[in-house]
Amino acid sequence: MSLLVSALVFLAVVAAVAGVVLGREGAAARLLGARLRRFGLRGETAEAGIERDVRYSSIPWFDRLLRAANLGERLELLLYQAGMKTRPGVIVLLTAVCLIGGYVLGVVLFHRVPTALLLMLVAGPLPLGYAAYRKHTRMKAFAREFPDALDLLVSALRAGLSFSAAMQIVAEESPDPVRGEFAVTVEEQSLGIDFREAMVNLTRRVDSLDLRFFVTAVLLQRDTGGNLAELIQTLANLIREKFKFEGKVRTLSAEGKLSAVILAALPFLVGGWIWLTNPKYLAPLVSEPFGRVLLLLAAAFMIAGILIMKRMVNIKV
């Protein structure tokens, strides 16, 4: 009972700290906006000239800890690619809250430490998993819109504009997230950053193989010469052909994926149905030591089978 109370108190303290941090950040932003409006400046215009806040957390000692552990930079890149305007320190605090919350929930519901530890391991990665899901969705949207952005870039180059001016048009006319990433690159060049460095920064911000091909082609063209518009047009056509081929592969492998899902779910469905209709039939698997050993072996073979089927049906193009 004392362990449960201590865990609940610690959970409340962590939640309160996270709330204070978020509230402090929001209050600081509102205060800055009020001061800018007092001087007759709009938030977007004035904030462009303000140095970017590179802190991983509003708490100084926590910021130093993240920098010492070399964790804040990777989390910051993940959050940026996911399009989340959250500090890495908040994600770390939310992960701690989920870990403790999962453990407390397991202790309260099941009164067993192994089950509580299992729930803790399941709940802990939820914030990072959500950020990874957001990143996957945003990078997929970028890849979907990227060929159209290349077509727009080619049209601007063939109209006689320079590459920087063509990038500016893409930054203004393309949908997000392509527009935002190209706008950052154009802004970096306008601030005096070298062209090669700005393009390399673009590949670091966006996790896309097609974008790396594009940047490599542009940099090589600047060194060796050639028809840049024709080169980019060829790359856009290749990307579209790759999308078509991936669609054909997904269509041909859909039957195998469905079969793998059915085979993986069938033992659980049959076992659950038998447990609901005749619990005594499966009771020895839980109550007897040899039955628990059989369950562990079955779980190990199931995990191995699922991984093998995933490798068989997951065809990479």
Short mmCIF file of C-alpha atoms in Angstrom, two decimals:
data_model
loop_
_atom_site.label_atom_id
_atom_site.label_comp_id
_atom_site.label_asym_id
_atom_site.label_seq_id
_atom_site.Cartn_x
_atom_site.Cartn_y
_atom_site.Cartn_z
CA MET A 1 0.00 0.00 0.00
CA SER A 2 2.85 2.38 0.80
CA LEU A 3 4.42 1.59 -2.58
CA LEU A 4 1.17 2.50 -4.34
CA VAL A 5 0.85 5.77 -2.43
CA SER A 6 4.45 6.71 -3.16
CA ALA A 7 4.00 5.96 -6.85
CA LEU A 8 0.83 8.03 -7.01
CA VAL A 9 2.52 10.95 -5.27
CA PHE A 10 5.47 10.78 -7.64
CA LEU A 11 3.13 10.58 -10.62
CA ALA A 12 1.28 13.67 -9.41
CA VAL A 13 4.55 15.55 -8.95
CA VAL A 14 5.76 14.68 -12.45
CA ALA A 15 2.42 15.71 -13.95
CA ALA A 16 2.53 18.98 -12.04
CA VAL A 17 6.07 19.70 -13.25
CA ALA A 18 5.02 19.01 -16.85
CA GLY A 19 2.03 21.30 -16.42
CA VAL A 20 4.19 24.07 -14.98
CA VAL A 21 6.67 23.74 -17.85
CA LEU A 22 3.96 23.87 -20.50
CA GLY A 23 2.22 26.75 -18.76
CA ARG A 24 5.48 28.68 -18.45
CA GLU A 25 6.18 28.26 -22.16
CA GLY A 26 2.66 29.35 -23.08
CA ALA A 27 2.77 32.34 -20.75
CA ALA A 28 6.14 33.43 -22.14
CA ALA A 29 4.83 33.22 -25.70
CA ARG A 30 1.71 35.25 -24.82
CA LEU A 31 3.82 37.88 -23.04
CA LEU A 32 6.13 38.16 -26.05
CA GLY A 33 3.17 38.50 -28.39
CA ALA A 34 1.63 41.23 -26.22
CA ARG A 35 4.90 43.20 -26.19
CA LEU A 36 5.24 42.92 -29.96
CA ARG A 37 1.68 44.10 -30.52
CA ARG A 38 2.35 47.04 -28.20
CA PHE A 39 5.07 48.16 -30.60
CA GLY A 40 2.80 47.62 -33.59
CA LEU A 41 4.53 44.44 -34.83
CA ARG A 42 2.86 41.23 -35.90
CA GLY A 43 4.02 38.00 -34.35
CA GLU A 44 5.10 36.28 -37.57
CA THR A 45 7.06 39.29 -38.85
CA ALA A 46 8.88 40.08 -35.65
CA GLU A 47 9.63 36.53 -34.60
CA ALA A 48 11.57 35.97 -37.85
CA GLY A 49 14.28 38.29 -36.55
CA ILE A 50 14.49 36.72 -33.12
CA GLU A 51 17.11 34.09 -32.43
CA ARG A 52 15.67 30.60 -32.32
CA ASP A 53 15.26 29.08 -28.88
CA VAL A 54 17.47 25.97 -28.90
CA ARG A 55 16.78 24.80 -25.36
CA TYR A 56 15.65 21.20 -24.99
CA SER A 57 13.76 22.07 -21.81
CA SER A 58 12.71 25.19 -19.94
CA ILE A 59 14.22 23.67 -16.79
CA PRO A 60 17.96 24.52 -16.83
CA TRP A 61 19.27 21.41 -15.10
CA PHE A 62 17.05 19.17 -17.23
CA ASP A 63 18.28 20.90 -20.37
CA ARG A 64 21.90 20.28 -19.33
CA LEU A 65 21.07 16.63 -18.57
CA LEU A 66 19.59 16.08 -22.05
CA ARG A 67 22.62 17.68 -23.67
CA ALA A 68 25.04 15.61 -21.59
CA ALA A 69 23.19 12.40 -22.51
CA ASN A 70 23.25 13.37 -26.23
CA LEU A 71 19.52 12.65 -26.31
CA GLY A 72 17.98 16.05 -26.87
CA GLU A 73 19.29 16.51 -30.42
CA ARG A 74 17.85 13.23 -31.66
CA LEU A 75 14.52 13.91 -29.97
CA GLU A 76 14.44 17.43 -31.37
CA LEU A 77 14.99 16.11 -34.90
CA LEU A 78 12.25 13.50 -34.41
CA LEU A 79 9.79 16.10 -33.14
CA TYR A 80 10.65 18.46 -36.00
CA GLN A 81 10.14 15.74 -38.59
CA ALA A 82 6.84 14.89 -36.90
CA GLY A 83 5.71 18.53 -37.11
CA MET A 84 5.26 18.75 -33.32
CA LYS A 85 6.09 22.05 -31.63
CA THR A 86 7.09 20.37 -28.38
CA ARG A 87 10.39 20.45 -26.53
CA PRO A 88 12.27 17.16 -26.11
CA GLY A 89 12.11 17.62 -22.34
CA VAL A 90 8.31 17.42 -22.41
CA ILE A 91 8.46 14.11 -24.30
CA VAL A 92 10.90 12.72 -21.72
CA LEU A 93 8.59 13.80 -18.89
CA LEU A 94 5.56 12.28 -20.62
CA THR A 95 7.51 9.04 -21.08
CA ALA A 96 8.28 8.98 -17.35
CA VAL A 97 4.60 9.62 -16.56
CA CYS A 98 3.53 6.76 -18.85
CA LEU A 99 6.09 4.40 -17.30
CA ILE A 100 4.96 5.13 -13.76
CA GLY A 101 1.30 5.19 -14.76
CA GLY A 102 1.58 1.77 -16.40
CA TYR A 103 3.26 0.32 -13.33
CA VAL A 104 0.69 1.80 -10.96
CA LEU A 105 -2.17 0.56 -13.15
CA GLY A 106 -0.70 -2.94 -13.20
CA VAL A 107 -0.29 -2.99 -9.41
CA VAL A 108 -3.83 -1.67 -8.81
CA LEU A 109 -5.58 -3.97 -11.30
CA PHE A 110 -3.57 -7.19 -11.09
CA HIS A 111 -1.63 -6.89 -7.78
CA ARG A 112 1.40 -8.53 -9.40
CA VAL A 113 4.78 -6.97 -10.04
CA PRO A 114 5.56 -8.88 -13.31
CA THR A 115 2.25 -7.75 -14.83
CA ALA A 116 2.89 -4.19 -13.65
CA LEU A 117 6.34 -4.23 -15.22
CA LEU A 118 4.85 -5.52 -18.47
CA LEU A 119 2.28 -2.72 -18.52
CA MET A 120 5.03 -0.23 -17.72
CA LEU A 121 7.05 -1.43 -20.72
CA VAL A 122 3.97 -1.19 -22.93
CA ALA A 123 2.89 2.29 -21.76
CA GLY A 124 6.35 3.87 -21.58
CA PRO A 125 7.09 4.15 -25.33
CA LEU A 126 3.65 5.61 -26.14
CA PRO A 127 4.82 9.27 -26.46
CA LEU A 128 7.77 8.29 -28.66
CA GLY A 129 5.53 5.96 -30.63
CA TYR A 130 3.07 8.77 -31.26
CA ALA A 131 5.89 11.06 -32.40
CA ALA A 132 7.22 8.33 -34.70
CA TYR A 133 3.73 7.85 -36.16
CA ARG A 134 3.40 11.59 -36.78
CA LYS A 135 6.82 11.58 -38.46
CA HIS A 136 5.86 8.66 -40.70
CA THR A 137 2.63 10.41 -41.72
CA ARG A 138 4.38 13.72 -42.44
CA MET A 139 7.24 12.13 -44.40
CA LYS A 140 4.71 10.11 -46.41
CA ALA A 141 2.83 13.32 -47.24
CA PHE A 142 6.12 14.93 -48.30
CA ALA A 143 6.95 12.02 -50.59
CA ARG A 144 3.47 12.19 -52.12
CA GLU A 145 3.72 15.90 -52.93
CA PHE A 146 7.41 15.94 -53.87
CA PRO A 147 7.05 14.99 -57.60
CA ASP A 148 4.54 17.83 -58.14
CA ALA A 149 6.96 20.22 -56.46
CA LEU A 150 9.69 19.07 -58.84
CA ASP A 151 7.39 19.71 -61.80
CA LEU A 152 6.78 23.23 -60.50
CA LEU A 153 10.52 23.70 -60.07
CA VAL A 154 11.15 22.53 -63.65
CA SER A 155 8.50 24.91 -65.01
CA ALA A 156 10.12 27.84 -63.19
CA LEU A 157 13.59 26.91 -64.49
CA ARG A 158 12.36 26.59 -68.06
CA ALA A 159 10.73 30.00 -67.72
CA GLY A 160 14.22 31.46 -67.24
CA LEU A 161 14.31 31.86 -63.46
CA SER A 162 17.34 31.03 -61.37
CA PHE A 163 17.37 27.98 -59.15
CA SER A 164 16.96 30.10 -55.99
CA ALA A 165 13.97 31.93 -57.52
CA ALA A 166 12.47 28.60 -58.58
CA MET A 167 12.90 27.31 -55.02
CA GLN A 168 11.10 30.42 -53.77
CA ILE A 169 8.14 29.66 -56.06
CA VAL A 170 7.99 26.09 -54.75
CA ALA A 171 8.09 27.45 -51.19
CA GLU A 172 5.11 29.68 -51.95
CA GLU A 173 2.92 27.48 -54.16
CA SER A 174 3.42 23.91 -52.96
CA PRO A 175 1.30 22.37 -50.19
CA ASP A 176 2.69 21.47 -46.80
CA PRO A 177 5.01 19.91 -45.75
CA VAL A 178 6.95 20.56 -48.99
CA ARG A 179 6.27 24.27 -48.77
CA GLY A 180 7.60 24.61 -45.24
CA GLU A 181 10.82 22.68 -45.86
CA PHE A 182 11.67 24.52 -49.07
CA ALA A 183 10.85 27.84 -47.35
CA VAL A 184 13.37 27.05 -44.62
CA THR A 185 16.01 26.30 -47.27
CA VAL A 186 15.28 29.56 -49.12
CA GLU A 187 15.45 31.48 -45.84
CA GLU A 188 18.79 29.88 -44.96
CA GLN A 189 20.24 30.97 -48.30
CA SER A 190 18.90 34.51 -47.82
CA LEU A 191 20.62 34.62 -44.41
CA GLY A 192 23.99 33.89 -46.03
CA ILE A 193 24.35 30.13 -45.55
CA ASP A 194 26.26 28.42 -48.35
CA PHE A 195 24.08 26.79 -51.01
CA ARG A 196 25.60 23.34 -50.52
CA GLU A 197 25.16 23.53 -46.75
CA ALA A 198 21.55 24.69 -47.09
CA MET A 199 20.73 21.77 -49.39
CA VAL A 200 22.46 19.28 -47.08
CA ASN A 201 20.46 20.71 -44.16
CA LEU A 202 17.32 20.00 -46.17
CA THR A 203 18.24 16.32 -46.39
CA ARG A 204 18.89 16.25 -42.64
CA ARG A 205 15.49 17.73 -41.83
CA VAL A 206 13.53 15.48 -44.19
CA ASP A 207 13.90 11.70 -44.02
CA SER A 208 13.30 10.98 -47.73
CA LEU A 209 15.47 8.97 -50.11
CA ASP A 210 13.95 10.74 -53.13
CA LEU A 211 14.94 14.11 -51.67
CA ARG A 212 18.52 12.87 -51.20
CA PHE A 213 18.63 11.89 -54.88
CA PHE A 214 17.35 15.35 -55.81
CA VAL A 215 19.92 17.18 -53.68
CA THR A 216 22.75 14.95 -54.96
CA ALA A 217 21.72 15.61 -58.56
CA VAL A 218 21.53 19.38 -58.00
CA LEU A 219 24.92 19.55 -56.29
CA LEU A 220 26.58 17.43 -58.99
CA GLN A 221 25.04 19.60 -61.70
CA ARG A 222 26.45 22.72 -60.09
CA ASP A 223 29.93 21.13 -60.16
CA THR A 224 29.83 19.49 -63.59
CA GLY A 225 27.22 21.51 -65.51
CA GLY A 226 24.33 20.31 -67.67
CA ASN A 227 20.63 20.84 -68.19
CA LEU A 228 19.26 21.10 -64.66
CA ALA A 229 15.61 21.32 -65.74
CA GLU A 230 15.88 18.14 -67.79
CA LEU A 231 17.67 16.36 -64.95
CA ILE A 232 15.00 17.27 -62.39
CA GLN A 233 12.20 16.32 -64.81
CA THR A 234 13.77 12.90 -65.31
CA LEU A 235 14.02 12.46 -61.54
CA ALA A 236 10.35 13.41 -61.09
CA ASN A 237 9.33 10.84 -63.73
CA LEU A 238 11.43 8.16 -62.02
CA ILE A 239 9.80 8.91 -58.67
CA ARG A 240 6.32 8.59 -60.19
CA GLU A 241 7.27 5.30 -61.85
CA LYS A 242 8.56 4.06 -58.51
CA PHE A 243 5.21 4.92 -56.89
CA LYS A 244 3.38 2.97 -59.62
CA PHE A 245 5.64 -0.03 -59.13
CA GLU A 246 5.15 0.09 -55.35
CA GLY A 247 1.39 0.12 -55.91
CA LYS A 248 1.64 -3.01 -58.08
CA VAL A 249 3.77 -4.74 -55.45
CA ARG A 250 1.25 -3.87 -52.72
CA THR A 251 -1.56 -5.24 -54.87
CA LEU A 252 0.24 -8.50 -55.62
CA SER A 253 1.31 -9.00 -51.98
CA ALA A 254 -2.08 -8.10 -50.45
CA GLU A 255 -3.24 -11.74 -50.45
CA GLY A 256 -0.09 -12.90 -48.68
CA LYS A 257 -0.38 -10.14 -46.07
CA LEU A 258 -4.02 -11.01 -45.38
CA SER A 259 -3.10 -14.68 -45.02
CA ALA A 260 -0.31 -13.78 -42.60
CA VAL A 261 -2.68 -11.67 -40.48
CA ILE A 262 -5.25 -14.49 -40.34
CA LEU A 263 -2.63 -17.09 -39.43
CA ALA A 264 -1.21 -14.85 -36.70
CA ALA A 265 -4.63 -14.02 -35.21
CA LEU A 266 -6.16 -17.50 -35.48
CA PRO A 267 -4.52 -19.07 -32.37
CA PHE A 268 -5.53 -16.10 -30.21
CA LEU A 269 -9.10 -16.11 -31.53
CA VAL A 270 -9.51 -19.88 -31.07
CA GLY A 271 -7.91 -19.77 -27.61
CA GLY A 272 -10.12 -16.87 -26.53
CA TRP A 273 -13.24 -18.62 -27.77
CA ILE A 274 -12.36 -21.86 -25.93
CA TRP A 275 -11.56 -19.85 -22.77
CA LEU A 276 -14.99 -18.17 -22.91
CA THR A 277 -16.98 -21.32 -23.68
CA ASN A 278 -15.05 -23.91 -21.62
CA PRO A 279 -12.56 -22.32 -19.18
CA LYS A 280 -11.73 -25.66 -17.50
CA TYR A 281 -10.33 -27.03 -20.76
CA LEU A 282 -7.47 -24.48 -20.80
CA ALA A 283 -7.12 -24.06 -17.03
CA PRO A 284 -4.14 -26.51 -16.74
CA LEU A 285 -2.12 -24.28 -19.05
CA VAL A 286 -2.27 -21.54 -16.42
CA SER A 287 -2.41 -23.47 -13.16
CA GLU A 288 0.17 -26.20 -13.86
CA PRO A 289 3.93 -25.43 -14.14
CA PHE A 290 4.31 -27.56 -17.26
CA GLY A 291 1.34 -25.75 -18.81
CA ARG A 292 3.00 -22.38 -18.25
CA VAL A 293 6.17 -23.71 -19.90
CA LEU A 294 4.08 -24.76 -22.90
CA LEU A 295 2.53 -21.29 -23.04
CA LEU A 296 5.96 -19.67 -23.07
CA LEU A 297 7.16 -22.00 -25.82
CA ALA A 298 4.00 -21.32 -27.83
CA ALA A 299 4.49 -17.57 -27.41
CA ALA A 300 8.11 -17.84 -28.56
CA PHE A 301 7.14 -19.89 -31.63
CA MET A 302 4.30 -17.45 -32.39
CA ILE A 303 6.66 -14.46 -32.27
CA ALA A 304 9.17 -16.26 -34.49
CA GLY A 305 6.43 -17.22 -36.96
CA ILE A 306 5.06 -13.67 -37.09
CA LEU A 307 8.52 -12.25 -37.76
CA ILE A 308 9.17 -14.81 -40.51
CA MET A 309 5.81 -14.11 -42.18
CA LYS A 310 6.46 -10.38 -41.95
CA ARG A 311 9.80 -10.81 -43.71
CA MET A 312 8.13 -12.92 -46.40
CA VAL A 313 5.29 -10.49 -47.25
CA ASN A 314 7.15 -7.20 -46.66
CA ILE A 315 8.67 -6.67 -50.10
CA LYS A 316 10.88 -3.60 -50.29
CA VAL A 317 11.18 -1.73 -53.56
#
